[in-house]
Amino acid sequence: MRPEALLHPTPAGLYCPPGDFYIDPVKPVERALITHGHGDHARAGHGHVLATGRTLDIMAIRYGEGFAEAAQTARFGETITINGVAVSFFPAGHVLGSAQIAVEGGGMRIVVSGDYKRLKDPTAEHFELVPCDVFITEATFGLPVFRHPDPASEIRRVLDSLGTNKNRTHLIGCYALGKAQRLIRLLRDNGHDRPIYIHGALKSLCEYYQAQGIDLGKLPAATLEEGAGGRFEGEIVLGPPSAFNSPWVRRFSDPVIAFASGWMQVRQRAKQRGVELPLVISDHCDWPELTQTIRETGAEDIWVTHGREEGLVRWCQLNQIRAKPLNLVGYEDEVEE
């Protein structure tokens, strides 16, 4: 069997003809397998959704209980057969509940990475390497220039700034799912035991992480009335990127604007956002992790999707590994990251 007969790209997303299902489809379909809860991978409106229990919970939080006509839980390592095709989910390490999906048929195994990272993170299940014949990898940071620093060193920059700027609020922009909870846990692990104030958009997901046993400490609401700018002096406040373009952010007096993303390595992006304290903290693999993973899967074919596809394909070709870009559309690499 050619791998394209088992899985191939379509306008709606990756499709498995013998199993008659899609993986992370960008349009409503009858049967969808979902890698994780970020909005460009997990959409509402499908007929039947198969995902890990935590991803299903997160979809219900974000879209409501009726996000699909039917939902089925996939446990890590369990094999589920769909129309004769075996599928199984393995931890991806990206956010809570995130998974790689292995699709097996005709003596071939294809693994779809979804978004993933290999660095240990107490707010997500640790990445598990899955040997395969074809590895479909994301390439968000698929250029040699992207090498992420130790997250703890980035957090120490926040705490050092807090000590230097005692009268300023530190406003940190971060995505609501995964990045916010990881930042909070990193701050706690590096000795910050004061309350961390959060924008309302982060509340439900932080509560869910806490309910899953991930201790985030005290997280009061960052509610601020007009003219009450002194209340958060010397404190840390977290908010989603969208809040930084709203009146909410203008209510804080002389804040230190920070932003946590792998893209903060690109100085021009930090300047465009008006970021005073860029924090290079990513929930994706950097270049060394991507190339390490490709080698370790043992895959003979590498298909590269959303991100810097050409750079990673070129690296594979130089290392005598067959590779091609998938050119899938509908997956974002900045807002979600």
Tab-separated table of C-alpha atoms in Angstrom:
chain	number	residue	atom	x	y	z
A	1	MET	CA	0.000	0.000	0.000
A	2	ARG	CA	1.248	3.469	-0.845
A	3	PRO	CA	1.093	5.756	2.198
A	4	GLU	CA	-1.129	8.204	0.285
A	5	ALA	CA	-3.761	5.457	0.052
A	6	LEU	CA	-3.915	5.369	3.859
A	7	LEU	CA	-3.739	9.113	4.528
A	8	HIS	CA	-3.582	12.132	2.271
A	9	PRO	CA	-4.317	15.862	2.365
A	10	THR	CA	-7.649	17.242	1.161
A	11	PRO	CA	-9.153	20.753	1.382
A	12	ALA	CA	-10.893	19.683	4.620
A	13	GLY	CA	-7.683	18.283	6.158
A	14	LEU	CA	-5.834	14.943	6.371
A	15	TYR	CA	-8.197	12.172	5.212
A	16	CYS	CA	-8.049	8.378	5.624
A	17	PRO	CA	-10.118	6.799	2.778
A	18	PRO	CA	-10.302	3.212	4.140
A	19	GLY	CA	-11.212	4.459	7.625
A	20	ASP	CA	-13.386	7.310	6.293
A	21	PHE	CA	-12.174	9.811	8.889
A	22	TYR	CA	-10.228	13.068	9.034
A	23	ILE	CA	-7.524	14.221	11.442
A	24	ASP	CA	-7.873	17.814	12.733
A	25	PRO	CA	-10.201	18.797	9.865
A	26	VAL	CA	-10.644	22.508	9.175
A	27	LYS	CA	-14.263	22.003	8.042
A	28	PRO	CA	-17.155	20.112	9.680
A	29	VAL	CA	-16.990	16.391	8.768
A	30	GLU	CA	-18.837	13.220	9.759
A	31	ARG	CA	-15.909	11.684	11.715
A	32	ALA	CA	-12.942	13.625	13.127
A	33	LEU	CA	-9.906	12.575	15.154
A	34	ILE	CA	-8.533	15.559	17.107
A	35	THR	CA	-4.939	15.913	18.312
A	36	HIS	CA	-5.467	18.725	20.851
A	37	GLY	CA	-7.709	21.552	21.958
A	38	HIS	CA	-6.247	24.613	20.210
A	39	GLY	CA	-8.771	26.284	17.943
A	40	ASP	CA	-6.968	25.650	14.645
A	41	HIS	CA	-6.982	21.890	15.331
A	42	ALA	CA	-10.177	21.375	17.335
A	43	ARG	CA	-13.263	22.862	15.732
A	44	ALA	CA	-16.909	22.484	16.639
A	45	GLY	CA	-19.592	21.065	14.333
A	46	HIS	CA	-18.305	17.562	13.527
A	47	GLY	CA	-20.595	14.521	13.602
A	48	HIS	CA	-18.382	12.194	15.670
A	49	VAL	CA	-15.193	13.220	17.496
A	50	LEU	CA	-12.514	10.873	18.822
A	51	ALA	CA	-9.926	12.473	21.126
A	52	THR	CA	-8.348	12.086	24.556
A	53	GLY	CA	-10.649	12.732	27.501
A	54	ARG	CA	-8.871	15.967	28.381
A	55	THR	CA	-9.111	17.275	24.813
A	56	LEU	CA	-12.833	16.472	24.812
A	57	ASP	CA	-13.185	18.324	28.137
A	58	ILE	CA	-11.344	21.330	26.733
A	59	MET	CA	-13.532	21.360	23.609
A	60	ALA	CA	-16.623	21.315	25.838
A	61	ILE	CA	-15.251	24.252	27.869
A	62	ARG	CA	-14.518	26.273	24.752
A	63	TYR	CA	-17.502	25.399	22.557
A	64	GLY	CA	-20.141	24.043	24.944
A	65	GLU	CA	-21.311	20.480	25.563
A	66	GLY	CA	-22.877	20.235	22.091
A	67	PHE	CA	-19.590	20.797	20.212
A	68	ALA	CA	-20.229	17.523	18.292
A	69	GLU	CA	-23.109	15.106	17.756
A	70	ALA	CA	-21.114	12.349	19.508
A	71	ALA	CA	-17.787	12.141	21.340
A	72	GLN	CA	-15.592	9.126	22.098
A	73	THR	CA	-12.619	9.026	24.460
A	74	ALA	CA	-9.286	7.607	23.293
A	75	ARG	CA	-6.924	6.476	26.048
A	76	PHE	CA	-3.175	6.808	25.482
A	77	GLY	CA	-1.804	3.577	23.992
A	78	GLU	CA	-5.234	2.039	23.351
A	79	THR	CA	-5.934	0.705	19.830
A	80	ILE	CA	-9.309	1.567	18.312
A	81	THR	CA	-10.390	0.103	14.970
A	82	ILE	CA	-12.365	2.279	12.567
A	83	ASN	CA	-13.593	0.555	9.407
A	84	GLY	CA	-10.648	-1.838	9.577
A	85	VAL	CA	-8.025	0.855	10.248
A	86	ALA	CA	-6.237	0.798	13.632
A	87	VAL	CA	-5.727	4.161	15.342
A	88	SER	CA	-4.004	4.929	18.625
A	89	PHE	CA	-3.128	8.075	20.560
A	90	PHE	CA	0.228	8.880	22.201
A	91	PRO	CA	1.256	11.910	24.333
A	92	ALA	CA	2.523	14.918	22.345
A	93	GLY	CA	3.682	17.114	25.253
A	94	HIS	CA	2.192	20.259	23.680
A	95	VAL	CA	-0.679	21.101	26.072
A	96	LEU	CA	-2.812	19.090	28.505
A	97	GLY	CA	-4.431	16.173	26.654
A	98	SER	CA	-2.491	16.698	23.417
A	99	ALA	CA	-1.765	13.608	21.336
A	100	GLN	CA	0.031	12.234	18.344
A	101	ILE	CA	-2.197	9.907	16.322
A	102	ALA	CA	-0.905	6.659	14.803
A	103	VAL	CA	-2.858	5.274	11.826
A	104	GLU	CA	-2.116	1.680	10.789
A	105	GLY	CA	-3.294	-0.303	7.779
A	106	GLY	CA	-1.853	-2.559	5.069
A	107	GLY	CA	1.245	-3.237	7.162
A	108	MET	CA	2.093	0.478	7.408
A	109	ARG	CA	2.089	2.921	10.320
A	110	ILE	CA	1.729	6.679	9.806
A	111	VAL	CA	2.077	8.983	12.813
A	112	VAL	CA	0.550	12.462	12.781
A	113	SER	CA	2.427	14.574	15.319
A	114	GLY	CA	-0.080	17.393	15.745
A	115	ASP	CA	1.769	20.130	17.634
A	116	TYR	CA	4.396	18.754	20.005
A	117	LYS	CA	7.350	19.510	22.245
A	118	ARG	CA	9.823	17.210	23.978
A	119	LEU	CA	10.856	19.410	26.884
A	120	LYS	CA	9.425	18.185	30.201
A	121	ASP	CA	6.447	20.250	31.293
A	122	PRO	CA	4.435	19.511	34.464
A	123	THR	CA	1.300	20.952	32.812
A	124	ALA	CA	1.193	18.408	29.943
A	125	GLU	CA	1.673	14.671	29.503
A	126	HIS	CA	5.278	14.031	28.453
A	127	PHE	CA	5.996	13.413	24.751
A	128	GLU	CA	6.364	9.763	23.736
A	129	LEU	CA	8.426	8.795	20.705
A	130	VAL	CA	6.464	6.541	18.309
A	131	PRO	CA	8.434	4.558	15.681
A	132	CYS	CA	6.705	4.624	12.297
A	133	ASP	CA	7.038	4.304	8.522
A	134	VAL	CA	5.762	7.813	7.746
A	135	PHE	CA	6.037	10.712	10.176
A	136	ILE	CA	3.884	13.780	9.599
A	137	THR	CA	5.537	16.541	11.573
A	138	GLU	CA	4.625	20.124	12.282
A	139	ALA	CA	7.316	22.688	11.433
A	140	THR	CA	6.330	25.840	13.337
A	141	PHE	CA	9.985	26.487	14.191
A	142	GLY	CA	11.440	24.539	11.288
A	143	LEU	CA	14.516	26.641	10.620
A	144	PRO	CA	18.011	26.221	12.134
A	145	VAL	CA	17.848	29.699	13.696
A	146	PHE	CA	15.158	28.591	16.160
A	147	ARG	CA	16.784	27.294	19.343
A	148	HIS	CA	14.762	27.841	22.483
A	149	PRO	CA	16.505	28.789	25.741
A	150	ASP	CA	15.844	27.108	29.082
A	151	PRO	CA	12.359	28.321	30.164
A	152	ALA	CA	13.577	28.712	33.748
A	153	SER	CA	16.124	31.315	32.603
A	154	GLU	CA	13.338	33.280	30.885
A	155	ILE	CA	11.244	33.173	34.059
A	156	ARG	CA	14.198	34.461	36.091
A	157	ARG	CA	14.278	37.492	33.762
A	158	VAL	CA	10.672	38.200	34.779
A	159	LEU	CA	11.480	37.887	38.473
A	160	ASP	CA	14.602	40.057	38.098
A	161	SER	CA	12.531	42.715	36.320
A	162	LEU	CA	9.930	42.516	39.066
A	163	GLY	CA	12.638	43.205	41.634
A	164	THR	CA	13.967	46.161	39.648
A	165	ASN	CA	10.610	47.686	38.701
A	166	LYS	CA	8.803	47.430	42.020
A	167	ASN	CA	6.204	50.075	41.144
A	168	ARG	CA	5.229	48.707	37.740
A	169	THR	CA	2.720	46.009	36.830
A	170	HIS	CA	4.180	43.189	34.738
A	171	LEU	CA	1.595	42.382	32.062
A	172	ILE	CA	2.409	39.107	30.307
A	173	GLY	CA	0.629	38.139	27.102
A	174	CYS	CA	0.083	34.410	26.631
A	175	TYR	CA	-2.360	32.089	24.922
A	176	ALA	CA	-5.233	30.943	27.161
A	177	LEU	CA	-4.770	27.193	26.642
A	178	GLY	CA	-1.479	25.697	27.687
A	179	LYS	CA	0.878	28.667	27.669
A	180	ALA	CA	-0.872	30.511	30.515
A	181	GLN	CA	-0.899	27.467	32.791
A	182	ARG	CA	2.701	26.584	31.937
A	183	LEU	CA	3.856	30.147	32.685
A	184	ILE	CA	2.105	30.124	36.019
A	185	ARG	CA	3.614	26.757	36.965
A	186	LEU	CA	7.081	27.960	35.888
A	187	LEU	CA	6.700	31.057	38.064
A	188	ARG	CA	5.678	28.884	41.024
A	189	ASP	CA	8.578	26.464	40.466
A	190	ASN	CA	10.976	29.407	40.471
A	191	GLY	CA	9.793	30.725	43.810
A	192	HIS	CA	7.046	33.234	42.974
A	193	ASP	CA	4.399	32.469	45.610
A	194	ARG	CA	2.444	35.738	45.447
A	195	PRO	CA	-1.007	35.785	43.801
A	196	ILE	CA	-0.857	35.906	40.008
A	197	TYR	CA	-3.695	37.949	38.543
A	198	ILE	CA	-5.427	36.675	35.406
A	199	HIS	CA	-7.698	38.108	32.734
A	200	GLY	CA	-11.210	36.605	32.693
A	201	ALA	CA	-10.475	34.801	29.409
A	202	LEU	CA	-8.002	32.536	31.246
A	203	LYS	CA	-10.247	31.641	34.184
A	204	SER	CA	-12.147	28.541	33.002
A	205	LEU	CA	-9.099	26.778	31.568
A	206	CYS	CA	-6.963	27.555	34.637
A	207	GLU	CA	-9.739	26.128	36.813
A	208	TYR	CA	-9.806	22.998	34.635
A	209	TYR	CA	-6.045	22.489	34.968
A	210	GLN	CA	-6.355	22.888	38.753
A	211	ALA	CA	-9.189	20.330	38.780
A	212	GLN	CA	-6.866	17.924	36.937
A	213	GLY	CA	-4.374	18.141	39.802
A	214	ILE	CA	-2.017	20.817	38.428
A	215	ASP	CA	-1.412	23.257	41.275
A	216	LEU	CA	-1.305	26.843	39.987
A	217	GLY	CA	-1.682	28.642	43.330
A	218	LYS	CA	-3.837	31.712	43.933
A	219	LEU	CA	-5.178	33.272	40.712
A	220	PRO	CA	-7.376	36.283	41.513
A	221	ALA	CA	-9.161	38.112	38.720
A	222	ALA	CA	-7.324	41.065	37.177
A	223	THR	CA	-10.388	43.238	37.431
A	224	LEU	CA	-9.563	46.900	37.353
A	225	GLU	CA	-11.829	49.926	37.440
A	226	GLU	CA	-10.978	53.097	35.554
A	227	GLY	CA	-8.532	55.256	37.529
A	228	ALA	CA	-7.524	52.469	39.940
A	229	GLY	CA	-4.155	51.836	38.316
A	230	GLY	CA	-2.128	51.511	41.512
A	231	ARG	CA	-3.722	48.283	42.663
A	232	PHE	CA	-1.424	45.972	40.700
A	233	GLU	CA	1.884	47.769	41.185
A	234	GLY	CA	4.645	45.193	41.635
A	235	GLU	CA	2.343	42.322	40.622
A	236	ILE	CA	2.193	39.907	37.686
A	237	VAL	CA	-0.916	39.965	35.478
A	238	LEU	CA	-1.549	37.478	32.660
A	239	GLY	CA	-3.844	38.107	29.713
A	240	PRO	CA	-4.511	36.700	26.221
A	241	PRO	CA	-2.963	38.463	23.202
A	242	SER	CA	-6.344	39.924	22.213
A	243	ALA	CA	-6.595	41.821	25.529
A	244	PHE	CA	-3.476	43.801	24.682
A	245	ASN	CA	-5.399	45.562	21.910
A	246	SER	CA	-8.354	46.393	24.166
A	247	PRO	CA	-9.127	49.163	26.690
A	248	TRP	CA	-8.353	46.658	29.489
A	249	VAL	CA	-4.611	47.024	29.082
A	250	ARG	CA	-4.708	50.835	29.136
A	251	ARG	CA	-6.028	50.819	32.687
A	252	PHE	CA	-2.694	49.675	34.112
A	253	SER	CA	-0.341	52.504	34.906
A	254	ASP	CA	3.077	52.312	33.221
A	255	PRO	CA	3.090	48.500	32.844
A	256	VAL	CA	6.046	46.390	31.754
A	257	ILE	CA	4.654	44.687	28.635
A	258	ALA	CA	5.916	41.126	28.271
A	259	PHE	CA	4.940	38.371	25.865
A	260	ALA	CA	5.668	34.638	26.039
A	261	SER	CA	6.152	32.900	22.695
A	262	GLY	CA	8.811	31.140	20.669
A	263	TRP	CA	8.420	33.996	18.213
A	264	MET	CA	9.912	36.405	20.721
A	265	GLN	CA	13.281	35.165	19.480
A	266	VAL	CA	12.569	37.284	16.400
A	267	ARG	CA	13.393	40.763	17.616
A	268	GLN	CA	11.301	42.478	14.956
A	269	ARG	CA	8.148	40.644	16.086
A	270	ALA	CA	8.714	41.810	19.654
A	271	LYS	CA	9.159	45.395	18.469
A	272	GLN	CA	5.995	45.230	16.348
A	273	ARG	CA	4.006	44.170	19.412
A	274	GLY	CA	5.549	46.879	21.578
A	275	VAL	CA	6.991	44.235	23.899
A	276	GLU	CA	9.469	45.520	26.486
A	277	LEU	CA	10.246	42.089	27.971
A	278	PRO	CA	10.147	39.332	25.297
A	279	LEU	CA	10.095	35.822	26.767
A	280	VAL	CA	11.197	32.992	24.473
A	281	ILE	CA	8.986	30.233	25.867
A	282	SER	CA	7.434	27.880	23.335
A	283	ASP	CA	5.115	24.883	23.430
A	284	HIS	CA	6.563	23.627	20.144
A	285	CYS	CA	9.808	21.842	19.299
A	286	ASP	CA	12.720	23.988	18.242
A	287	TRP	CA	14.994	23.024	15.330
A	288	PRO	CA	17.224	20.544	17.238
A	289	GLU	CA	14.170	18.784	18.688
A	290	LEU	CA	12.458	18.551	15.291
A	291	THR	CA	15.463	17.004	13.573
A	292	GLN	CA	16.168	14.712	16.548
A	293	THR	CA	12.589	13.431	16.447
A	294	ILE	CA	12.662	12.807	12.702
A	295	ARG	CA	15.786	10.686	13.089
A	296	GLU	CA	14.526	8.782	16.126
A	297	THR	CA	11.159	7.771	14.635
A	298	GLY	CA	13.058	5.777	12.010
A	299	ALA	CA	10.519	6.893	9.417
A	300	GLU	CA	11.503	6.469	5.768
A	301	ASP	CA	9.151	9.247	4.661
A	302	ILE	CA	8.649	12.623	6.313
A	303	TRP	CA	5.665	14.789	5.467
A	304	VAL	CA	5.934	18.344	6.752
A	305	THR	CA	3.007	20.567	7.612
A	306	HIS	CA	2.110	23.973	9.021
A	307	GLY	CA	5.162	26.104	9.560
A	308	ARG	CA	8.547	26.408	7.861
A	309	GLU	CA	7.942	23.398	5.604
A	310	GLU	CA	10.647	24.083	3.015
A	311	GLY	CA	13.451	24.360	5.580
A	312	LEU	CA	12.713	21.012	7.179
A	313	VAL	CA	12.139	19.285	3.836
A	314	ARG	CA	15.507	20.562	2.640
A	315	TRP	CA	17.234	19.282	5.794
A	316	CYS	CA	15.676	15.832	5.236
A	317	GLN	CA	16.819	15.741	1.632
A	318	LEU	CA	20.370	16.674	2.630
A	319	ASN	CA	20.289	13.777	5.081
A	320	GLN	CA	18.981	11.256	2.508
A	321	ILE	CA	15.481	11.099	4.023
A	322	ARG	CA	12.496	11.306	1.654
A	323	ALA	CA	10.360	14.327	2.504
A	324	LYS	CA	7.674	16.557	1.089
A	325	PRO	CA	5.553	19.495	2.219
A	326	LEU	CA	1.822	18.893	2.638
A	327	ASN	CA	0.780	22.533	2.148
A	328	LEU	CA	-2.242	22.141	4.404
A	329	VAL	CA	-4.176	25.344	5.017
A	330	GLY	CA	-6.093	26.553	8.060
A	331	TYR	CA	-3.470	26.053	10.762
A	332	GLU	CA	-2.035	29.118	12.458
A	333	ASP	CA	1.450	29.418	13.898
A	334	GLU	CA	1.427	32.626	15.867
A	335	VAL	CA	-1.815	33.224	17.712
A	336	GLU	CA	-2.037	29.604	18.833
A	337	GLU	CA	1.576	29.288	19.756
